[in-house]
Tab-separated table of C-alpha atoms in Angstrom:
chain	number	residue	atom	x	y	z
A	183	MET	CA	-1.890	26.713	-29.733
A	184	LYS	CA	0.150	29.838	-30.322
A	185	VAL	CA	3.805	30.383	-29.542
A	186	ILE	CA	4.438	33.903	-28.275
A	187	LYS	CA	8.085	33.640	-27.331
A	188	ALA	CA	10.706	30.911	-27.629
A	189	ASN	CA	13.902	31.386	-25.664
A	190	PRO	CA	16.478	28.761	-26.751
A	191	ASN	CA	19.042	30.149	-24.270
A	192	LYS	CA	16.729	29.311	-21.363
A	193	ASN	CA	15.161	26.305	-23.127
A	194	THR	CA	11.686	27.741	-22.611
A	195	VAL	CA	8.688	28.423	-24.801
A	196	GLU	CA	5.742	30.637	-23.799
A	197	GLY	CA	2.387	31.007	-25.437
A	198	VAL	CA	-1.345	30.509	-25.410
A	199	ILE	CA	-3.523	27.467	-25.979
A	200	TYR	CA	-6.753	28.515	-27.707
A	201	GLU	CA	-10.070	26.829	-28.421
A	202	THR	CA	-9.999	23.927	-25.989
A	203	GLY	CA	-12.564	22.488	-23.614
A	204	PHE	CA	-16.332	22.347	-24.028
A	205	GLU	CA	-17.488	24.376	-27.042
A	206	LYS	CA	-13.808	25.203	-27.709
A	207	LYS	CA	-14.061	28.497	-25.783
A	208	SER	CA	-11.307	28.083	-23.182
A	209	GLN	CA	-7.837	29.575	-23.423
A	210	PHE	CA	-4.803	29.186	-21.199
A	211	ARG	CA	-1.296	30.585	-20.944
A	212	TYR	CA	1.590	28.130	-20.896
A	213	LEU	CA	5.312	27.895	-20.312
A	214	TYR	CA	7.355	24.854	-21.328
A	215	GLU	CA	10.683	24.234	-19.546
A	216	ALA	CA	12.659	21.776	-21.662
A	217	GLU	CA	15.337	20.996	-19.071
A	218	LYS	CA	12.773	19.992	-16.445
A	219	LYS	CA	10.457	18.444	-19.069
A	220	VAL	CA	7.604	20.322	-17.423
A	221	PHE	CA	4.707	22.017	-19.196
A	222	HIS	CA	3.189	24.732	-16.946
A	223	ILE	CA	-0.389	25.766	-17.736
A	224	TYR	CA	-1.899	28.834	-16.090
A	225	ASP	CA	-5.668	29.236	-15.977
A	226	ASP	CA	-7.142	32.429	-14.533
A	227	LEU	CA	-10.680	31.229	-15.411
A	228	SER	CA	-11.455	34.581	-17.076
A	229	HIS	CA	-12.706	32.687	-20.150
A	230	ASN	CA	-15.662	31.381	-18.041
A	231	HIS	CA	-15.552	27.967	-19.700
A	232	THR	CA	-13.916	24.581	-19.126
A	233	SER	CA	-10.903	24.800	-16.807
A	234	ALA	CA	-7.453	23.669	-17.886
A	235	VAL	CA	-7.553	20.781	-15.398
A	236	ASN	CA	-10.691	19.471	-17.110
A	237	SER	CA	-9.230	20.041	-20.597
A	238	VAL	CA	-6.152	17.856	-20.187
A	239	GLY	CA	-7.099	15.648	-23.179
A	240	ASP	CA	-7.451	18.665	-25.487
A	241	ILE	CA	-4.186	20.146	-24.223
A	242	ILE	CA	-2.260	16.910	-24.829
A	243	ALA	CA	-3.773	16.727	-28.341
A	244	GLU	CA	-2.579	20.304	-29.042
A	245	ILE	CA	0.941	19.444	-27.871
A	246	ASP	CA	0.936	16.326	-30.072
A	247	LYS	CA	-0.223	18.367	-33.100
A	248	ILE	CA	2.775	20.666	-32.777
A	249	ILE	CA	5.256	17.810	-32.268
A	250	THR	CA	3.963	15.675	-35.154
A	251	SER	CA	2.890	18.373	-37.631
A	252	GLU	CA	4.015	17.985	-41.233
A	253	ASP	CA	2.783	21.489	-42.105
A	254	LYS	CA	5.929	23.335	-43.241
A	255	GLY	CA	4.490	26.746	-42.374
A	256	LEU	CA	3.618	25.590	-38.879
A	257	LYS	CA	6.996	23.913	-38.445
A	258	LYS	CA	8.835	27.029	-39.585
A	259	PHE	CA	6.784	29.253	-37.281
A	260	THR	CA	7.294	26.945	-34.315
A	261	GLN	CA	10.780	25.695	-35.168
A	262	ASN	CA	12.278	26.486	-31.762
A	263	PHE	CA	9.234	25.031	-30.058
A	264	VAL	CA	9.353	21.791	-32.054
A	265	SER	CA	13.097	21.353	-31.545
A	266	LEU	CA	12.729	21.772	-27.782
A	267	PHE	CA	9.943	19.203	-27.696
A	268	SER	CA	11.602	16.672	-29.969
A	269	LYS	CA	14.639	16.570	-27.686
A	270	ASN	CA	12.761	16.826	-24.407
A	271	GLU	CA	9.173	15.644	-24.587
A	272	PRO	CA	7.288	16.728	-21.476
A	273	SER	CA	6.950	14.215	-18.672
A	274	LYS	CA	4.413	16.190	-16.676
A	275	ILE	CA	1.997	19.063	-16.911
A	276	ILE	CA	1.511	21.329	-13.915
A	277	PHE	CA	-1.781	23.228	-13.814
A	278	TYR	CA	-2.107	26.510	-11.927
A	279	THR	CA	-5.730	27.547	-11.464
A	280	GLU	CA	-6.750	30.805	-9.821
A	281	THR	CA	-9.474	29.665	-7.481
A	282	LYS	CA	-10.827	33.019	-6.344
A	283	MET	CA	-13.428	32.874	-9.120
A	284	LEU	CA	-14.700	29.486	-7.956
A	285	GLY	CA	-16.188	30.657	-4.662
A	286	ARG	CA	-18.669	33.258	-3.492
A	287	SER	CA	-17.648	36.809	-2.600
A	288	GLY	CA	-14.231	36.443	-4.172
A	289	THR	CA	-13.135	33.698	-1.781
A	290	SER	CA	-11.781	30.364	-2.822
A	291	ARG	CA	-13.835	27.331	-2.000
A	292	TYR	CA	-10.519	25.486	-1.794
A	293	GLY	CA	-9.102	27.890	0.792
A	294	GLU	CA	-6.171	28.946	-1.369
A	295	PRO	CA	-5.790	31.582	-4.113
A	296	LEU	CA	-3.939	29.264	-6.504
A	297	ARG	CA	-4.673	25.569	-6.881
A	298	ILE	CA	-1.715	23.577	-8.223
A	299	GLN	CA	-2.106	20.076	-9.670
A	300	ALA	CA	0.277	17.845	-11.625
A	301	TYR	CA	-0.577	15.443	-14.445
A	302	ASP	CA	1.958	12.712	-15.260
A	303	LEU	CA	2.020	11.966	-19.001
A	304	GLN	CA	3.518	8.489	-18.533
A	305	MET	CA	0.912	7.474	-15.933
A	306	LYS	CA	-1.831	9.358	-17.823
A	307	ASP	CA	-3.308	10.520	-14.545
A	308	TYR	CA	-3.059	13.238	-11.923
A	309	THR	CA	-0.252	12.415	-9.526
A	310	GLY	CA	0.234	12.526	-5.803
A	311	TYR	CA	2.958	15.140	-5.549
A	312	THR	CA	3.126	16.864	-2.196
A	313	LYS	CA	2.200	20.521	-2.047
A	314	GLU	CA	5.861	21.345	-1.317
A	315	GLU	CA	7.028	19.516	-4.470
A	316	LEU	CA	4.479	21.325	-6.627
A	317	HIS	CA	5.315	24.721	-5.164
A	318	ALA	CA	9.041	24.012	-5.743
A	319	ASN	CA	8.267	23.637	-9.479
A	320	PHE	CA	6.096	26.780	-9.559
A	321	VAL	CA	6.887	29.210	-12.341
A	322	ASP	CA	5.248	32.623	-12.402
A	323	ILE	CA	3.928	32.941	-15.934
A	324	ASN	CA	1.802	36.012	-15.387
A	325	SER	CA	4.173	37.819	-17.734
A	326	VAL	CA	2.873	35.749	-20.655
A	327	VAL	CA	0.532	38.110	-22.477
A	328	VAL	CA	-2.688	36.762	-23.942
A	329	PRO	CA	-3.268	38.634	-27.217
A	330	ASN	CA	-6.811	39.655	-28.136
């Protein structure tokens, strides 16, 4: 997991989660909003490997590594990130998956260009939020740059 930008004024952290999923070849952009206790994960499927929705266990493990790390170098590098998490541990993860790559001819087999799903960390399961509730929490994180 890499932190690209921490913004303490907005209580947000942006970055990239690397080497998750099958064969550790998936990568996803993320945005953490401390006030809402929501971890947004954006998956454009360009990595052509395990989707973020199917990597939830790996993603939670990466979050836990950052929160519980005793590595002083890591803590110093992610100081803003760790302080936001220690005060406001996430209660849910919202996954945004571009579905256009899942169907033939550039069409979504789900009938929508962006599939949004929520995972509740207390329930340890995907939750039954209505589409309106999920879209109300939507954050456009396309501005998060994935470094090469």
